[in-house]
Coordinates of C-alpha atoms and ligand atoms in Angstrom, one line a residue:
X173 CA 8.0 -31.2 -49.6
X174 CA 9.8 -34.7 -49.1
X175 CA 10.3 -35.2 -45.8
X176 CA 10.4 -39.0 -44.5
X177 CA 10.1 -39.1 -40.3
X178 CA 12.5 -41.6 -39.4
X179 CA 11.3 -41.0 -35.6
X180 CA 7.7 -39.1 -35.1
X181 CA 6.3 -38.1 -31.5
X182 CA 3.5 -39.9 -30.1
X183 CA 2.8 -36.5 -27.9
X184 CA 3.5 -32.5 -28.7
X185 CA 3.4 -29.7 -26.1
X186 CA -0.3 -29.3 -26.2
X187 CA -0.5 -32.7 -24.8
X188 CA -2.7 -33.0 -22.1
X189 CA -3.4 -29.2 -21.8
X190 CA -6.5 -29.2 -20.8
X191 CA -5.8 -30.6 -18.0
X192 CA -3.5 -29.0 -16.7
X193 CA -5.3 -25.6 -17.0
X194 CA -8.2 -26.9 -14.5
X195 CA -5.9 -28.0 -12.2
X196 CA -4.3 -24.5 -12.1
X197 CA -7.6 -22.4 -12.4
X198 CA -8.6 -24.6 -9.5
X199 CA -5.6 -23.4 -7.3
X200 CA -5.2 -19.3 -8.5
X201 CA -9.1 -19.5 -7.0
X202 CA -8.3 -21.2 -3.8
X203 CA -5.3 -19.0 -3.2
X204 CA -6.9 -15.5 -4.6
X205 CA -9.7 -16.4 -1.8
X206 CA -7.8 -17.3 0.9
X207 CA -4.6 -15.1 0.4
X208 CA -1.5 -16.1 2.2
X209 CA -2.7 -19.1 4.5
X210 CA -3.9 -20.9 1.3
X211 CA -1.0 -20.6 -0.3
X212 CA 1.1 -21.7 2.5
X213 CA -1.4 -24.7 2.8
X214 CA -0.7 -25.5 -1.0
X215 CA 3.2 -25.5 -0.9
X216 CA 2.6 -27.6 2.2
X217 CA 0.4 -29.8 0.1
X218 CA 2.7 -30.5 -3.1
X219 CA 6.2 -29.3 -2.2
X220 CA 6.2 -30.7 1.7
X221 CA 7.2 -27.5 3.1
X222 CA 6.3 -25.9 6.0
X223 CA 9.4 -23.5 6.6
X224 CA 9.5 -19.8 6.7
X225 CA 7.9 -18.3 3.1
X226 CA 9.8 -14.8 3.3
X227 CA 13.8 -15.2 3.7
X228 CA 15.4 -12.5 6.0
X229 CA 18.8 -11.4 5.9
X230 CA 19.9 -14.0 8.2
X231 CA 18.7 -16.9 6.6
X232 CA 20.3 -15.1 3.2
X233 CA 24.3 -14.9 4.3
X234 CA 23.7 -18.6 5.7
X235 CA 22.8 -19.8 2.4
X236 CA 25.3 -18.0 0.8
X237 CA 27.9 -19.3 3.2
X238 CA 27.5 -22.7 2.5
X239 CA 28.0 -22.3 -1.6
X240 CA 31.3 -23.0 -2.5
X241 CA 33.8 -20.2 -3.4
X242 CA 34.4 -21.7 -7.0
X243 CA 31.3 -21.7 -8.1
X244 CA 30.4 -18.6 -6.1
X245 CA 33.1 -17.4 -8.9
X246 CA 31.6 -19.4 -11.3
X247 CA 28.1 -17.8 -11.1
X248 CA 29.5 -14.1 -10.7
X249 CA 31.3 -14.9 -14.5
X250 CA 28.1 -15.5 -15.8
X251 CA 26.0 -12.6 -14.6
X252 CA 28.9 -10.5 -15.6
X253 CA 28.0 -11.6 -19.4
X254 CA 24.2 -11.4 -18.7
X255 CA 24.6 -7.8 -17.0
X256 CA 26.7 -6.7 -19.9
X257 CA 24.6 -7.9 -22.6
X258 CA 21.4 -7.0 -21.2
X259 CA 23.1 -3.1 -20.4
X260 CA 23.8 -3.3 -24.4
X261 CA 20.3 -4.1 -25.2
X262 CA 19.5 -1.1 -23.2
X263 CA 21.4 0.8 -25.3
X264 CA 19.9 -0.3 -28.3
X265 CA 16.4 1.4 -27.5
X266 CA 16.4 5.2 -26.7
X267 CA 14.2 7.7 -26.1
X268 CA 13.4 10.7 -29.1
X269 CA 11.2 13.3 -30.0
X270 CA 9.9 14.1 -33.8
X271 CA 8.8 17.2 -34.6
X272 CA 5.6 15.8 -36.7
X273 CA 4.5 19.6 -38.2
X274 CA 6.8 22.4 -36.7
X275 CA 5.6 23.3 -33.8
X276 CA 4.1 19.8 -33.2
X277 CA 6.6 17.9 -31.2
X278 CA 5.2 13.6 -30.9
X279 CA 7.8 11.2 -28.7
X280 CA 8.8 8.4 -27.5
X281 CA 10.2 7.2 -24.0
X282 CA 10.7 3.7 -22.1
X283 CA 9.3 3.7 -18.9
X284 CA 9.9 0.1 -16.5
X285 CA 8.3 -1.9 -14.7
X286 CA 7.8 -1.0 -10.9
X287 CA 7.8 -3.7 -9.5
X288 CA 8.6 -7.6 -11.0
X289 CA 8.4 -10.8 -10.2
X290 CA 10.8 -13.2 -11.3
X291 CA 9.8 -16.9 -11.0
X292 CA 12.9 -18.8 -10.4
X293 CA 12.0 -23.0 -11.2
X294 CA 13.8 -25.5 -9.4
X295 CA 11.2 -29.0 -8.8
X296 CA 13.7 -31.4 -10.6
X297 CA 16.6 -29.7 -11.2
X298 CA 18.2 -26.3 -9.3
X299 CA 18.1 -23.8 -11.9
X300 CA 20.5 -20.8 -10.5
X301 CA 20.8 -19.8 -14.1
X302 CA 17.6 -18.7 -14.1
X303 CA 17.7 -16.4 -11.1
X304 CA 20.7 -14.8 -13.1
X305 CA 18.3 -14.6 -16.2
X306 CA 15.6 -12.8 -14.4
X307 CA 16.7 -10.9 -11.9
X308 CA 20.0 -9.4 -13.4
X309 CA 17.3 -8.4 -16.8
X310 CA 15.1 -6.3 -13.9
X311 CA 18.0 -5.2 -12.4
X312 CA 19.5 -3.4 -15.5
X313 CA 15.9 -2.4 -16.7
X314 CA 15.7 0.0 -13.7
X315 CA 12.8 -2.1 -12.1
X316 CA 12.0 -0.3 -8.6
X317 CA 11.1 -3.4 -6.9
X318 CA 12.4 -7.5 -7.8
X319 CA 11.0 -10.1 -6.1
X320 CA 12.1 -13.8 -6.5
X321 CA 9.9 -16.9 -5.7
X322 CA 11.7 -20.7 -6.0
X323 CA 10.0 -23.7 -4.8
X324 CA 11.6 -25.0 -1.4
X325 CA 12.8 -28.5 -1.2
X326 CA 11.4 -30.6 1.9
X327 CA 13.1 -29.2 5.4
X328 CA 15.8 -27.6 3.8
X329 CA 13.4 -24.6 1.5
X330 CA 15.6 -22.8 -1.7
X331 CA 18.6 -24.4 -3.2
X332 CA 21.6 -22.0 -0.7
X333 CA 22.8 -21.2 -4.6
X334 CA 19.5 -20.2 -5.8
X335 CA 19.1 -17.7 -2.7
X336 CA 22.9 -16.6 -3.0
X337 CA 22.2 -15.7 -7.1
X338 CA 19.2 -14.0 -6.6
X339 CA 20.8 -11.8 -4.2
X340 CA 23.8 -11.1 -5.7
X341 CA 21.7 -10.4 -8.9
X342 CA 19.5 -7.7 -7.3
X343 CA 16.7 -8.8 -5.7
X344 CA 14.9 -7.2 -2.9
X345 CA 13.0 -10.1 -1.4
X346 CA 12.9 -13.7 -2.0
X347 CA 10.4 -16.2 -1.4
X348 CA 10.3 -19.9 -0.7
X349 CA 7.2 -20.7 -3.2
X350 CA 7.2 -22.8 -5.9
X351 CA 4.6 -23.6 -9.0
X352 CA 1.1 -22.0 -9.3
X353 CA 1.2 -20.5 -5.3
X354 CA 4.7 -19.2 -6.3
X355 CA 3.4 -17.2 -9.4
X356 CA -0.1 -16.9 -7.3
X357 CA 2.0 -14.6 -4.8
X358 CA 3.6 -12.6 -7.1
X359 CA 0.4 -11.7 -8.9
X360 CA -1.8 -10.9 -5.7
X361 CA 1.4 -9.6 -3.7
X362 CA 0.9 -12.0 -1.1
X363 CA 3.8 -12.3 1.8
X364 CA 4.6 -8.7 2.0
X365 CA 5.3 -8.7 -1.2
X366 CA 4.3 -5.2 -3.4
X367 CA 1.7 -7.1 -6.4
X368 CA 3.7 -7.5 -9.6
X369 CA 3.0 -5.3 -12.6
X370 CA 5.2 -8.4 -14.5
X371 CA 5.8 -11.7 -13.9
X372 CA 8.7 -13.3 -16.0
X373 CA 10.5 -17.0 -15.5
X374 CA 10.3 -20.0 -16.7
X375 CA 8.8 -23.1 -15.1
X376 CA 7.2 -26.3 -15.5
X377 CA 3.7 -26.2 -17.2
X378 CA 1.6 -25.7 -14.4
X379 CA 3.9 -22.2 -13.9
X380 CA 3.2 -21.3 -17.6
X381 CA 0.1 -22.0 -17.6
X382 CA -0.5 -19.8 -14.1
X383 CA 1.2 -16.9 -16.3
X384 CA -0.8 -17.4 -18.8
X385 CA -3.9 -17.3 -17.1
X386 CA -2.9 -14.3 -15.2
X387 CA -2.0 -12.4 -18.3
X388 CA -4.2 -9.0 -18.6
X389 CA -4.6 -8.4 -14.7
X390 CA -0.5 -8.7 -14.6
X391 CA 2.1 -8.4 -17.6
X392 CA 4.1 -11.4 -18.6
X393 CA 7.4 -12.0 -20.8
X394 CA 5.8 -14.9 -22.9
X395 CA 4.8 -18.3 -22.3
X396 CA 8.3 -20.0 -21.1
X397 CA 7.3 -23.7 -20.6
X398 CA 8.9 -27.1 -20.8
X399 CA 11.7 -26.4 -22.5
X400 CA 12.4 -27.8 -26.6
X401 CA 15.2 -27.9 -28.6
X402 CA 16.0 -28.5 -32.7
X403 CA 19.3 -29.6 -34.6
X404 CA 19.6 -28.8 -38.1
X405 CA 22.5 -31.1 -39.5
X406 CA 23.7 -32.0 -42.3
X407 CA 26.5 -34.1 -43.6
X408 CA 29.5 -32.6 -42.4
X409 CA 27.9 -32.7 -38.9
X410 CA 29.7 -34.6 -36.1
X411 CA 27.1 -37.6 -35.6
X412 CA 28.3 -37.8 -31.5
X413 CA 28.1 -34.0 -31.2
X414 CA 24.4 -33.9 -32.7
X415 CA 23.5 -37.1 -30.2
X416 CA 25.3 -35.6 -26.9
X417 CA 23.4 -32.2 -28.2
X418 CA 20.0 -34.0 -28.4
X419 CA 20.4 -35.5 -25.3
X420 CA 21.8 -32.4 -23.4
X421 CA 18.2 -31.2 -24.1
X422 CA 16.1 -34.5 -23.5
X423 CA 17.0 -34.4 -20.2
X424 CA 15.1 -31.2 -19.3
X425 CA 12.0 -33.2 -18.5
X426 CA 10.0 -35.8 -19.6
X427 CA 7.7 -33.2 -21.9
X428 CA 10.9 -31.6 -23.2
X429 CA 10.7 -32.1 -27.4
X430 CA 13.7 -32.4 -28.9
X431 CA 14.3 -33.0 -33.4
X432 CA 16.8 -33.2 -35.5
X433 CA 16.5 -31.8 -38.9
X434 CA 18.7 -33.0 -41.6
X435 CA 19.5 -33.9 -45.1
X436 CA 21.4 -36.0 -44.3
X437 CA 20.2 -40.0 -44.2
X438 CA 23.3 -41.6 -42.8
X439 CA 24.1 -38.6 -40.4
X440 CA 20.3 -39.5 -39.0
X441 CA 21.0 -43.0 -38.6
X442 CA 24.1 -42.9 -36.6
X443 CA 22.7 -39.8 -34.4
X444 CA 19.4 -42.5 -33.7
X445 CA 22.1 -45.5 -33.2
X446 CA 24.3 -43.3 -30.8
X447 CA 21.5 -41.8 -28.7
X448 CA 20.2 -44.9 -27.0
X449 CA 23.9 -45.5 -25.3
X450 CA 24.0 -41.6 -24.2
X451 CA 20.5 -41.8 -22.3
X452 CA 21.3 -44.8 -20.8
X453 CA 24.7 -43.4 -19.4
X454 CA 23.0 -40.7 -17.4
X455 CA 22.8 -40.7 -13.7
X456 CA 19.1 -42.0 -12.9
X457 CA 16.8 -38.6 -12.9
X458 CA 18.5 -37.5 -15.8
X459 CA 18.4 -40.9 -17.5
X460 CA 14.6 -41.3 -16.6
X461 CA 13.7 -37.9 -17.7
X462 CA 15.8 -38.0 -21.4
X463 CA 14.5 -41.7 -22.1
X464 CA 10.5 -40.5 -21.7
X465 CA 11.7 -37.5 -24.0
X466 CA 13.3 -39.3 -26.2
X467 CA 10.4 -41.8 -26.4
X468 CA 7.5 -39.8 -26.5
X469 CA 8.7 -36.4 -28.0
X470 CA 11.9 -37.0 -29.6
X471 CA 11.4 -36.5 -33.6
X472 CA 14.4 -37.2 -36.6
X473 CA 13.2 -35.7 -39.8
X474 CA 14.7 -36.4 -43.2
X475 CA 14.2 -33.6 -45.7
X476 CA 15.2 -33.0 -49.3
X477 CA 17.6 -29.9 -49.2
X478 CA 18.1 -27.4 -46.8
X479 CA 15.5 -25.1 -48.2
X480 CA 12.9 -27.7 -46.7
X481 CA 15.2 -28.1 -43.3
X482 CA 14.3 -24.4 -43.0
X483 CA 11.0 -24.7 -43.6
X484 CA 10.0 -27.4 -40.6
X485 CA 12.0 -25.6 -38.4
X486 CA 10.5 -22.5 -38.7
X487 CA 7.2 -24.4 -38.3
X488 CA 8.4 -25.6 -35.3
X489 CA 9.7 -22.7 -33.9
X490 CA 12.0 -24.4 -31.4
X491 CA 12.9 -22.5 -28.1
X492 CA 16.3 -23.4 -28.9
X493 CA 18.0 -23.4 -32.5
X494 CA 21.1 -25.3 -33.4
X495 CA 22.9 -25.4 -36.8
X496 CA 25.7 -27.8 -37.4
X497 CA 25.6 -27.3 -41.0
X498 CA 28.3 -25.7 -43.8
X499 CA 27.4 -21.7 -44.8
X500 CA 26.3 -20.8 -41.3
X501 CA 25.8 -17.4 -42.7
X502 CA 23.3 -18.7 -45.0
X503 CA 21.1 -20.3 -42.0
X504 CA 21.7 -16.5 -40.1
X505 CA 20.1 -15.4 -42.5
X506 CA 17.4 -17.6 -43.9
X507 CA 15.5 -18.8 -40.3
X508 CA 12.7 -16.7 -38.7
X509 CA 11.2 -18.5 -35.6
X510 CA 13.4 -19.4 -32.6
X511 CA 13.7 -18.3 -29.5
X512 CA 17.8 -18.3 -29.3
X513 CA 20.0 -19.3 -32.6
X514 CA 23.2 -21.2 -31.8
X515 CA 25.2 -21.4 -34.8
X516 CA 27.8 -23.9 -34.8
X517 CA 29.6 -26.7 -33.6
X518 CA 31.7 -24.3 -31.3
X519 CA 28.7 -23.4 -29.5
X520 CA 25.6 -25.0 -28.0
X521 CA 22.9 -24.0 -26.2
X522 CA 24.1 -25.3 -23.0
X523 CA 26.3 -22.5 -23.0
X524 CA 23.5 -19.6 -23.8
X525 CA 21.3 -21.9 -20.7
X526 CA 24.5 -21.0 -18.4
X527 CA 26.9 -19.1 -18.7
X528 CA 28.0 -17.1 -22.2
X529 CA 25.6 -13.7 -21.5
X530 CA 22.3 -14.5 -23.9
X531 CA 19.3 -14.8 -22.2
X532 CA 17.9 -18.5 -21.3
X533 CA 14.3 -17.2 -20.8
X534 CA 12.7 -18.2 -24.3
X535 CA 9.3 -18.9 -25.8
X536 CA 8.3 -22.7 -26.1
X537 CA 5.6 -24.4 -27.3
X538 CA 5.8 -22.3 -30.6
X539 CA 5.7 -19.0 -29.0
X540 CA 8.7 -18.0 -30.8
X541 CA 6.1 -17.5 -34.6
X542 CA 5.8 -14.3 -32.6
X543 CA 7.7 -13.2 -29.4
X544 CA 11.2 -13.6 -28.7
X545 CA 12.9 -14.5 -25.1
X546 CA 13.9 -12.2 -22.5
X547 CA 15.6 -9.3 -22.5
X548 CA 15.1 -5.6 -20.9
X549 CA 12.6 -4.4 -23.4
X550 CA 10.3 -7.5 -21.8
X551 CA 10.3 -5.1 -18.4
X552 CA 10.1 -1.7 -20.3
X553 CA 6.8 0.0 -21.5
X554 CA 7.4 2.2 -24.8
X555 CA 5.2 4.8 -24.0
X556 CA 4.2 7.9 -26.3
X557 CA 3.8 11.8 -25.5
X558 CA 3.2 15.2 -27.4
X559 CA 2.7 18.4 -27.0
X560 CA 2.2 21.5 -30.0
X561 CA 2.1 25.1 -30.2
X562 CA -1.7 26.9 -30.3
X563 CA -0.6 27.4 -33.9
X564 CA 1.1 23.7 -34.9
X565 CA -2.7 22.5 -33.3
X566 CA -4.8 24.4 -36.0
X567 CA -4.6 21.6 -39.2
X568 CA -4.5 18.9 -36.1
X569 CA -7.7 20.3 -34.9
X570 CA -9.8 20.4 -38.1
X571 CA -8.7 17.0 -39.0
X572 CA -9.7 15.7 -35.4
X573 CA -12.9 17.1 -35.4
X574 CA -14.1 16.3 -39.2
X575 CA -13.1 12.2 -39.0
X576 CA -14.8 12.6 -35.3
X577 CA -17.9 13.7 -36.8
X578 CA -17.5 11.0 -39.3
X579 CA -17.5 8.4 -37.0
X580 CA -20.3 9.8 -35.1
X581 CA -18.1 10.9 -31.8
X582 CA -19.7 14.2 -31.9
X583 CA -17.9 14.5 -28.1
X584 CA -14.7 14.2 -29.4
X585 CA -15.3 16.8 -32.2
X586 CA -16.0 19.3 -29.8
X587 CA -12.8 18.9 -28.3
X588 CA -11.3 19.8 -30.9
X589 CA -13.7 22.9 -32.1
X590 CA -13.5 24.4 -28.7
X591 CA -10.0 25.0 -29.4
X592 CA -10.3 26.7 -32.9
X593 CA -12.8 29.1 -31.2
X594 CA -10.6 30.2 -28.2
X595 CA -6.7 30.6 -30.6
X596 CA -8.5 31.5 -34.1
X597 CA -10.9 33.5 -33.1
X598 CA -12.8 35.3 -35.8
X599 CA -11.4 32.7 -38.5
X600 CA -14.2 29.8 -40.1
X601 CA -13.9 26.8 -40.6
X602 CA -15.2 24.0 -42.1
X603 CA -15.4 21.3 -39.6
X604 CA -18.5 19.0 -41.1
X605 CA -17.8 15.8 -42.6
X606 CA -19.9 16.0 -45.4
X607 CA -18.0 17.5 -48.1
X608 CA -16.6 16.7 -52.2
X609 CA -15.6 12.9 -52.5
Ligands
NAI974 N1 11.5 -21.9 -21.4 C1 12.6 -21.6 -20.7 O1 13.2 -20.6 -20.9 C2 13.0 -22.5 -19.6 C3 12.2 -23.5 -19.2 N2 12.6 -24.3 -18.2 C4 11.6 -25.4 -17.8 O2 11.2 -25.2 -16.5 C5 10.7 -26.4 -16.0 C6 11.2 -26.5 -14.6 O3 10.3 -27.5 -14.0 P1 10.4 -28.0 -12.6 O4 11.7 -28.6 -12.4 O5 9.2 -28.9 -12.4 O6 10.3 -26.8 -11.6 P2 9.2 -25.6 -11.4 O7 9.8 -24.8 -10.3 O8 8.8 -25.0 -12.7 O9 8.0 -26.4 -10.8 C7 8.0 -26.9 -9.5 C8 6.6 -26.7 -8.9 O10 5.6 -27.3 -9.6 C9 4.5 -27.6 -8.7 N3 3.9 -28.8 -9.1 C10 4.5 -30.0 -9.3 N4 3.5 -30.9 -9.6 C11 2.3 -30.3 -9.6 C12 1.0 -30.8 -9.8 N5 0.7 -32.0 -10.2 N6 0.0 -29.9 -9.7 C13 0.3 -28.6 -9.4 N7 1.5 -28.1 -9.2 C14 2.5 -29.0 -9.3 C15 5.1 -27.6 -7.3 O11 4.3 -26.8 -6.5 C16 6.5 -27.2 -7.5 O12 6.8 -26.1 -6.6 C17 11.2 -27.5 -16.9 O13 10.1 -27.9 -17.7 C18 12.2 -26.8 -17.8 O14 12.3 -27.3 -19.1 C19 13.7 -24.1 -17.4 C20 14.5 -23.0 -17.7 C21 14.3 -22.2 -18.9
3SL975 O1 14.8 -23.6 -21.6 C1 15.9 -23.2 -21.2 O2 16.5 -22.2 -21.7 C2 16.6 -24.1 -20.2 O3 17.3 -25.0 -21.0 C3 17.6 -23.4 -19.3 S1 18.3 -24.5 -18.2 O4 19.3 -25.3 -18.8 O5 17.2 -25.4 -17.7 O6 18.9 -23.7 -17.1
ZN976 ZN1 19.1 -26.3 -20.6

């Protein structure tokens, strides 16, 4: 490999991890001990609000009244293309049965989630694309019970749009917590609310991390964190596109990593010359939250063909994936880890965050060497069955108990020998594992 870093990051996503862990170990203790007041005490504590936790009806159609009926229209459009899509990844799993031996029948079924939990984030910014991500996902999964938790702002609780969305979407309750006592309450079922058997969302890394801890005792959909984002470029890429691109993405959060990949020298040179002025143009939280990206986790990467641009990517294994680069087909083809691919100039991943139908849920952090974002199958557990004729269970039988005694289970064995008496009776068998090698 040849690559040359024309910017490198002073800090990765596994900055500072450690802790950030203790800090949310500390508070899953405090609120698992002292259940709902605790957790009341802690959203009084870092979000400065002392409102009501569970939204009723009433407090539901006021927020709703005060969104605006464009973009009332605006958000139905887009969970339109998220219900669709998600109803077609429904319909690319379905159940079967295989007869294994005839008269042995084996199959498979999906069976969802009761009841989920869908973390909605909204500290800096007011993500209502999220609450379409989540709950519309569980809705169309056939999950009994949704509930939604979203931090509240200071006297005023949930963003009215974030309330409005996560109705419209299908939830059943909603709840004005935010961070670790947010995803604490799903967990435990605090507020009412029936405990979670998942807990999917995105959030800030003291959410992930909560997830993360709680994985085992509750399912999860993957660790969705601060969010990252990778360019590959090359020279017939539009320099302004790629630095408006980067910059979209910087603005997520100060921990937010962004790179461009490229081959292309002169392309990375005018993308770092144009980037500055783009930052700096922002309206001030954006501005101050893109400029510590860009600063501290920001990375251009010169490589020697494309081969090699493929390569660090999928090393990377960005959340979010963008080619603006000829023979997108070839790049289809050729990448393995991201969480979302947005091939292109015509499309960018602001569009898949909003409004075009993909899921914006997505692994970070490298979580997408091995999962990708979410989607029904997240909610869905593929479970197994069978069921066999006394005959189709003879050859089933003698196997069973012969490897059983192998491995000592004498127990099991006798399973399986109890059966052979009672439908062959009178026949012998052989059902020791010693025997020719
Ligand atoms: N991976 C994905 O698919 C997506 C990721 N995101 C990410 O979600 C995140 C949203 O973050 P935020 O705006 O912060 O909203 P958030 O809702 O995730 O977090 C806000 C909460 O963090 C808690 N908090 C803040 N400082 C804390 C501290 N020092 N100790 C303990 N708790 C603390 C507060 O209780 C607050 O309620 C961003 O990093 C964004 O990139 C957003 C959408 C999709
Ligand atoms: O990580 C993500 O998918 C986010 O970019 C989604 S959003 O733009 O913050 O809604
Ligand atoms: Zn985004």
């Amino acid at each position: 490999m040849t690559i040359e870093y024309l910017k490198k990051a002073g800090r990765t996503s596994q900055t500072d991890t450690a802790e950030t862990r203790a800090t949310v170990e500390k508070l899953l203790a405090e609120i698992e001990a002292g259940g709902d007041e605790a957790a009341r005490r802690i959203a009084i504590a870092l979000d400065r609000y002392d409102g009501s936790i569970v939204l009723g009806r009433d407090e539901i159609e006021a927020a709703a009244a005060k969104v605006p009926a464009k973009l009332k229209d605006d958000i139905r459009f887009a969970h339109d293309n998220v219900r669709r899509f998600a109803e077609r990844q429904m319909q690319s799993l379905s159940d079967f049965e295989y007869e294994l031996s005839p008269g042995f029948v084996a199959g498979q079924k999906s069976i969802p989630c009761r009841a989920a939990g869908c973390y909605v984030p909204g500290g800096r910014y007011s993500h209502v694309a999220s609450a379409i991500m989540t709950v519309t996902t569980a809705q169309v999964a056939g999950c009994d019970n949704i509930t939604v938790c979203s931090p509240p702002r200071p006297e005023i609780g949930i963003n009215p749009a974030i309330v409005f969305t996560a109705d419209l979407c299908g939830a059943d309750r909603i709840l004005a917590l935010g961070g670790v006592q947010g995803v604490a309450a799903l967990a435990f079922g605090l507020f009412g609310a029936p405990p979670a058997d998942i807990i999917v969302g995105p959030g800030n890394q003291f959410v992930a991390e909560a997830k993360r801890i709680l994985f085992g005792r509750v399912g999860i959909d993957m660790f969705a964190g601060p969010t990252d984002s990778l360019i590959l470029a090359d020279a017939s890429a539009d320099a302004e596109i790629v630095a408006a691109d980067l910059v979209g993405q910087a603005e997520h959060g100060y921990n937010s990593p962004v790179w461009l990949v490229t081959d292309s020298r002169d392309l990375a040179e005018r993308v770092l010359a144009i980037v500055p002025g783009l930052i700096a143009d922002l309206p001030d939280a954006n501005r101050t939250s893109a400029a510590a990206a860009w600063r501290d986790y920001a990375e251009v990467i010169l490589c020697g063909s494309r081969e090699e641009m493929a390569t660090v990517s999928d090393d990377e294994a960005p959340e979010h994936l963008t080619v603006q680069a000829q023979d997108l087909d070839w790049w289809r083809d050729r990448l393995k880890c991201y969480g979302s691919l947005f091939l292109g100039e015509e499309t960018t991943v602001a569009y898949g965050d909003k409004a075009s139908g993909t899921n914006h849920v997505l692994p970070t952090s490298g979580a997408a060497r091995y999962t990708g974002g979410l989607s029904v199958h997240k909610y869905l557990k593929i479970v197994t069955w069978q069921q066999a004729t006394r005959a189709a269970s003879k050859d089933v039988a003698i196997a069973t108990a012969r490897i059983s005694r192998l491995e000592g289970m004498e127990g099991h064995a006798r399973t399986a020998d109890i059966r052979l008496r009672k439908y062959f009776p009178g026949e012998n068998f052989d059902l020791s594992a010693a025997g020719d090698s």
